[in-house]
CSV table of C-alpha atoms in Angstrom, one decimal:
chain,number,residue,atom,x,y,z
A,1,GLY,CA,100.3,107.6,100.9
A,2,ALA,CA,97.2,106.7,102.9
A,3,VAL,CA,96.7,103.2,101.5
A,4,VAL,CA,94.2,100.8,103.1
A,5,SER,CA,94.1,97.2,102.1
A,6,GLN,CA,91.5,94.5,102.8
A,7,HIS,CA,91.8,90.8,102.8
A,8,PRO,CA,90.3,88.7,101.3
A,9,SER,CA,88.9,90.6,98.3
A,10,ARG,CA,86.2,88.0,97.9
A,11,VAL,CA,85.0,85.1,99.9
A,12,ILE,CA,82.4,82.4,99.5
A,13,CYS,CA,81.2,80.5,102.5
A,14,LYS,CA,78.5,78.1,103.6
A,15,SER,CA,75.6,79.3,105.7
A,16,GLY,CA,76.4,78.9,109.4
A,17,THR,CA,80.1,79.5,109.1
A,18,SER,CA,82.1,82.5,110.3
A,19,VAL,CA,84.1,84.8,108.1
A,20,LYS,CA,86.9,87.1,109.1
A,21,ILE,CA,87.8,90.2,107.0
A,22,GLU,CA,91.0,92.1,107.7
A,23,CYS,CA,91.5,95.8,107.1
A,24,ARG,CA,95.0,97.3,107.3
A,25,SER,CA,96.4,100.8,107.0
A,26,LEU,CA,99.6,100.2,105.1
A,27,ASP,CA,101.5,103.5,105.5
A,28,PHE,CA,99.9,105.3,108.4
A,29,GLN,CA,98.6,104.7,111.8
A,30,ALA,CA,94.8,104.5,111.9
A,31,THR,CA,93.4,105.6,115.2
A,32,THR,CA,89.9,105.1,113.9
A,33,MET,CA,88.6,102.6,111.5
A,34,PHE,CA,85.1,102.3,110.0
A,35,TRP,CA,83.2,99.4,108.6
A,36,TYR,CA,80.6,99.9,105.9
A,37,ARG,CA,78.3,97.7,104.0
A,38,GLN,CA,77.2,98.5,100.4
A,39,PHE,CA,74.2,96.9,98.9
A,40,PRO,CA,73.9,96.8,95.1
A,41,LYS,CA,73.0,100.2,93.6
A,42,GLN,CA,72.9,101.7,97.1
A,43,SER,CA,75.2,103.9,99.1
A,44,LEU,CA,77.6,102.9,101.8
A,45,MET,CA,75.9,102.3,105.1
A,46,LEU,CA,78.1,102.7,108.2
A,47,MET,CA,78.0,99.6,110.4
A,48,ALA,CA,80.4,100.5,113.1
A,49,THR,CA,83.3,102.7,114.2
A,50,SER,CA,86.2,101.3,116.0
A,51,ASN,CA,89.0,103.1,117.9
A,52,GLU,CA,92.2,101.2,118.6
A,53,GLY,CA,92.1,99.5,121.9
A,54,SER,CA,88.5,100.1,122.7
A,55,LYS,CA,85.1,98.6,121.9
A,56,ALA,CA,83.5,99.4,118.6
A,57,THR,CA,80.5,101.7,118.4
A,58,TYR,CA,77.8,100.1,116.3
A,59,GLU,CA,75.1,101.9,114.4
A,60,GLN,CA,71.5,101.4,115.1
A,61,GLY,CA,70.2,98.1,113.7
A,62,VAL,CA,73.6,96.5,113.4
A,63,GLU,CA,73.9,93.3,115.6
A,64,LYS,CA,77.1,93.6,117.5
A,65,ASP,CA,77.1,89.9,118.3
A,66,LYS,CA,76.9,89.0,114.7
A,67,PHE,CA,79.4,91.5,113.4
A,68,LEU,CA,82.4,91.3,115.7
A,69,ILE,CA,84.9,94.0,115.3
A,70,ASN,CA,88.4,94.0,116.7
A,71,HIS,CA,90.8,96.9,116.4
A,72,ALA,CA,93.8,95.4,118.1
A,73,SER,CA,96.5,97.7,116.7
A,74,LEU,CA,96.9,101.0,114.9
A,75,THR,CA,97.2,99.3,111.6
A,76,LEU,CA,94.7,96.4,111.8
A,77,SER,CA,91.0,96.0,112.3
A,78,THR,CA,89.0,92.9,111.7
A,79,LEU,CA,85.4,92.3,111.0
A,80,THR,CA,84.1,88.8,111.7
A,81,VAL,CA,80.7,87.8,110.4
A,82,THR,CA,79.5,85.1,112.7
A,83,SER,CA,77.1,82.3,111.7
A,84,ALA,CA,76.8,83.9,108.3
A,85,HIS,CA,73.5,83.6,106.4
A,86,PRO,CA,72.7,84.3,102.7
A,87,GLU,CA,71.2,87.7,103.7
A,88,ASP,CA,74.7,88.7,105.0
A,89,SER,CA,76.0,88.5,101.4
A,90,SER,CA,77.2,92.0,100.6
A,91,PHE,CA,80.1,94.2,99.8
A,92,TYR,CA,82.0,95.1,103.0
A,93,ILE,CA,84.3,98.2,103.0
A,94,CYS,CA,86.5,99.5,105.6
A,95,SER,CA,88.1,102.9,105.9
A,96,ALA,CA,90.7,104.3,108.2
A,97,SER,CA,91.5,107.8,109.5
A,98,SER,CA,94.4,109.2,111.5
A,99,GLY,CA,95.3,112.5,113.1
A,100,SER,CA,92.3,114.7,113.2
A,101,GLY,CA,90.2,111.9,111.8
A,102,GLU,CA,88.4,114.1,109.4
A,103,THR,CA,89.4,112.3,106.2
A,104,GLN,CA,88.8,108.7,105.7
A,105,TYR,CA,90.7,106.5,103.3
A,106,PHE,CA,88.9,103.5,101.9
A,107,GLY,CA,89.9,99.9,101.4
A,108,PRO,CA,89.1,98.1,98.2
A,109,GLY,CA,86.2,96.1,99.8
A,110,THR,CA,85.4,92.5,100.3
A,111,ARG,CA,82.7,90.7,98.5
A,112,LEU,CA,81.0,88.1,100.7
A,113,LEU,CA,78.8,85.5,99.3
A,114,VAL,CA,77.0,83.1,101.7
A,115,LEU,CA,75.5,80.0,100.1
B,1,ALA,CA,71.6,113.8,112.2
B,2,GLN,CA,73.0,114.8,108.9
B,3,SER,CA,71.7,113.6,105.5
B,4,VAL,CA,72.9,113.9,102.0
B,5,SER,CA,71.0,113.8,98.7
B,6,GLN,CA,72.2,113.4,95.2
B,7,HIS,CA,69.5,114.1,92.8
B,8,ASN,CA,71.1,112.6,89.7
B,9,HIS,CA,71.3,108.9,89.8
B,10,HIS,CA,72.6,108.2,86.3
B,11,VAL,CA,74.1,110.8,84.0
B,12,ILE,CA,75.2,110.1,80.5
B,13,LEU,CA,77.5,112.6,78.7
B,14,SER,CA,79.5,112.8,75.6
B,15,GLU,CA,83.2,113.4,75.9
B,16,ALA,CA,84.1,117.1,76.2
B,17,ALA,CA,80.7,117.9,77.7
B,18,SER,CA,80.6,119.9,80.9
B,19,LEU,CA,79.6,118.1,84.1
B,20,GLU,CA,77.7,119.2,87.2
B,21,LEU,CA,76.6,116.8,89.8
B,22,GLY,CA,74.3,118.0,92.5
B,23,CYS,CA,74.7,117.4,96.2
B,24,ASN,CA,72.7,118.9,99.0
B,25,TYR,CA,73.1,118.2,102.6
B,26,SER,CA,71.0,118.7,105.7
B,27,TYR,CA,72.7,119.5,109.1
B,28,GLY,CA,72.3,122.3,111.6
B,29,GLY,CA,76.0,123.0,112.3
B,30,THR,CA,79.3,123.3,110.5
B,31,VAL,CA,80.2,120.5,108.2
B,32,ASN,CA,83.0,118.9,106.2
B,33,LEU,CA,82.1,117.9,102.7
B,34,PHE,CA,83.6,115.3,100.4
B,35,TRP,CA,83.3,113.9,97.0
B,36,TYR,CA,84.5,110.4,96.4
B,37,VAL,CA,84.8,108.5,93.1
B,38,GLN,CA,84.6,104.8,92.5
B,39,TYR,CA,85.9,103.7,89.2
B,40,PRO,CA,84.6,100.4,87.8
B,41,GLY,CA,86.1,97.5,89.8
B,42,GLN,CA,88.1,99.9,92.1
B,43,HIS,CA,87.7,101.2,95.6
B,44,LEU,CA,86.5,104.6,96.7
B,45,GLN,CA,89.0,107.4,96.2
B,46,LEU,CA,88.9,110.9,97.6
B,47,LEU,CA,88.3,113.4,94.8
B,48,LEU,CA,88.2,116.5,96.9
B,49,LYS,CA,87.2,117.9,100.2
B,50,TYR,CA,86.1,121.1,101.9
B,51,PHE,CA,86.7,121.9,105.5
B,52,SER,CA,86.9,125.6,105.6
B,53,GLY,CA,88.2,128.7,103.7
B,54,ASP,CA,87.7,129.2,100.0
B,55,PRO,CA,84.4,127.6,99.1
B,56,LEU,CA,85.6,126.7,95.7
B,57,VAL,CA,87.7,123.6,96.1
B,58,LYS,CA,89.9,122.1,93.4
B,59,GLY,CA,90.5,118.3,93.4
B,60,ILE,CA,92.3,115.8,91.3
B,61,LYS,CA,91.8,115.2,87.6
B,62,GLY,CA,90.3,118.6,86.9
B,63,PHE,CA,87.3,118.4,89.2
B,64,GLU,CA,86.2,121.2,91.4
B,65,ALA,CA,83.3,121.7,93.8
B,66,GLU,CA,81.7,124.8,95.3
B,67,PHE,CA,80.3,125.0,98.7
B,68,ILE,CA,77.3,127.3,98.9
B,69,LYS,CA,76.3,127.5,102.5
B,70,SER,CA,73.0,129.3,101.9
B,71,LYS,CA,71.9,126.5,99.6
B,72,PHE,CA,73.4,123.7,101.6
B,73,SER,CA,75.0,122.5,98.4
B,74,PHE,CA,78.3,121.2,97.3
B,75,ASN,CA,78.0,120.5,93.6
B,76,LEU,CA,80.8,118.8,91.7
B,77,ARG,CA,81.9,120.2,88.4
B,78,LYS,CA,84.3,119.5,85.5
B,79,PRO,CA,84.4,121.7,82.4
B,80,SER,CA,85.2,118.9,80.0
B,81,VAL,CA,84.7,115.2,80.8
B,82,GLN,CA,86.7,112.3,79.4
B,83,TRP,CA,85.8,108.7,78.9
B,84,SER,CA,88.0,107.8,81.8
B,85,ASP,CA,85.7,109.8,84.1
B,86,THR,CA,83.2,107.0,83.8
B,87,ALA,CA,82.6,106.1,87.4
B,88,GLU,CA,80.3,106.4,90.3
B,89,TYR,CA,80.5,109.6,92.4
B,90,PHE,CA,79.5,109.9,96.0
B,91,CYS,CA,79.0,113.1,98.0
B,92,ALA,CA,79.6,112.8,101.7
B,93,VAL,CA,79.2,115.0,104.8
B,94,THR,CA,80.4,114.9,108.3
B,95,PRO,CA,80.0,117.3,111.2
B,96,SER,CA,83.2,119.3,111.7
B,97,GLY,CA,85.4,118.2,114.5
B,98,GLY,CA,87.1,115.0,113.7
B,99,TYR,CA,86.1,111.3,114.2
B,100,GLN,CA,82.6,112.1,113.2
B,101,LYS,CA,80.2,109.8,111.4
B,102,VAL,CA,80.3,110.3,107.6
B,103,THR,CA,77.1,110.1,105.8
B,104,PHE,CA,77.1,109.3,102.1
B,105,GLY,CA,74.7,110.2,99.4
B,106,THR,CA,73.3,107.4,97.2
B,107,GLY,CA,75.8,108.1,94.4
B,108,THR,CA,75.6,109.2,90.8
B,109,LYS,CA,76.7,106.9,88.1
B,110,LEU,CA,78.4,108.9,85.3
B,111,GLN,CA,78.8,107.3,81.9
B,112,VAL,CA,80.9,109.2,79.4
B,113,ILE,CA,80.4,108.2,75.8
B,114,PRO,CA,83.4,108.5,73.5
């Protein structure tokens, strides 16, 4: 149980375009979903926390207008990287939690390359 | 705010050797502690977690971790590693109480040589 999927697994886009990444909890309802960014050889950095039906809470230094997060249902959250630039190239990982929310289950990640 | 440090960045062991990966955290209140593993090309998986109770926690694949409150530590151990344990291991901490921000350590890359 507690499976989280992400789509796409990797995406290449041109600078200036927008990219949407989906995160789904497959076998449980995720009241809270988290979006992380992982740079090479570094740890996961939390970007934002989203609760179903409400606005996401962004971490300091994360541009909310650039990284749009929507958590429209208990099984789906989306991260849209708007007007992507090469420096946005990274590995984006989502996680989801339910119930007490104290354990997070991670998706496989999405590798974004902006040319 | 909480923080986590993992002192070993890269560990190389021979098969059957014992493993201990260090994890220290900093936070003024009660915490939940986690170890996650990321096998090559795969996503993060929960290895074990500590919320309360017995400070010695047993996880999957023969791993265990001990929470020593006085030392703010949550070291991961395995008595005999296998080649398949080659992976990156992340320690994480969150304040107790649900829906709290999880802070990850920088990770320890374990390489097990057959």
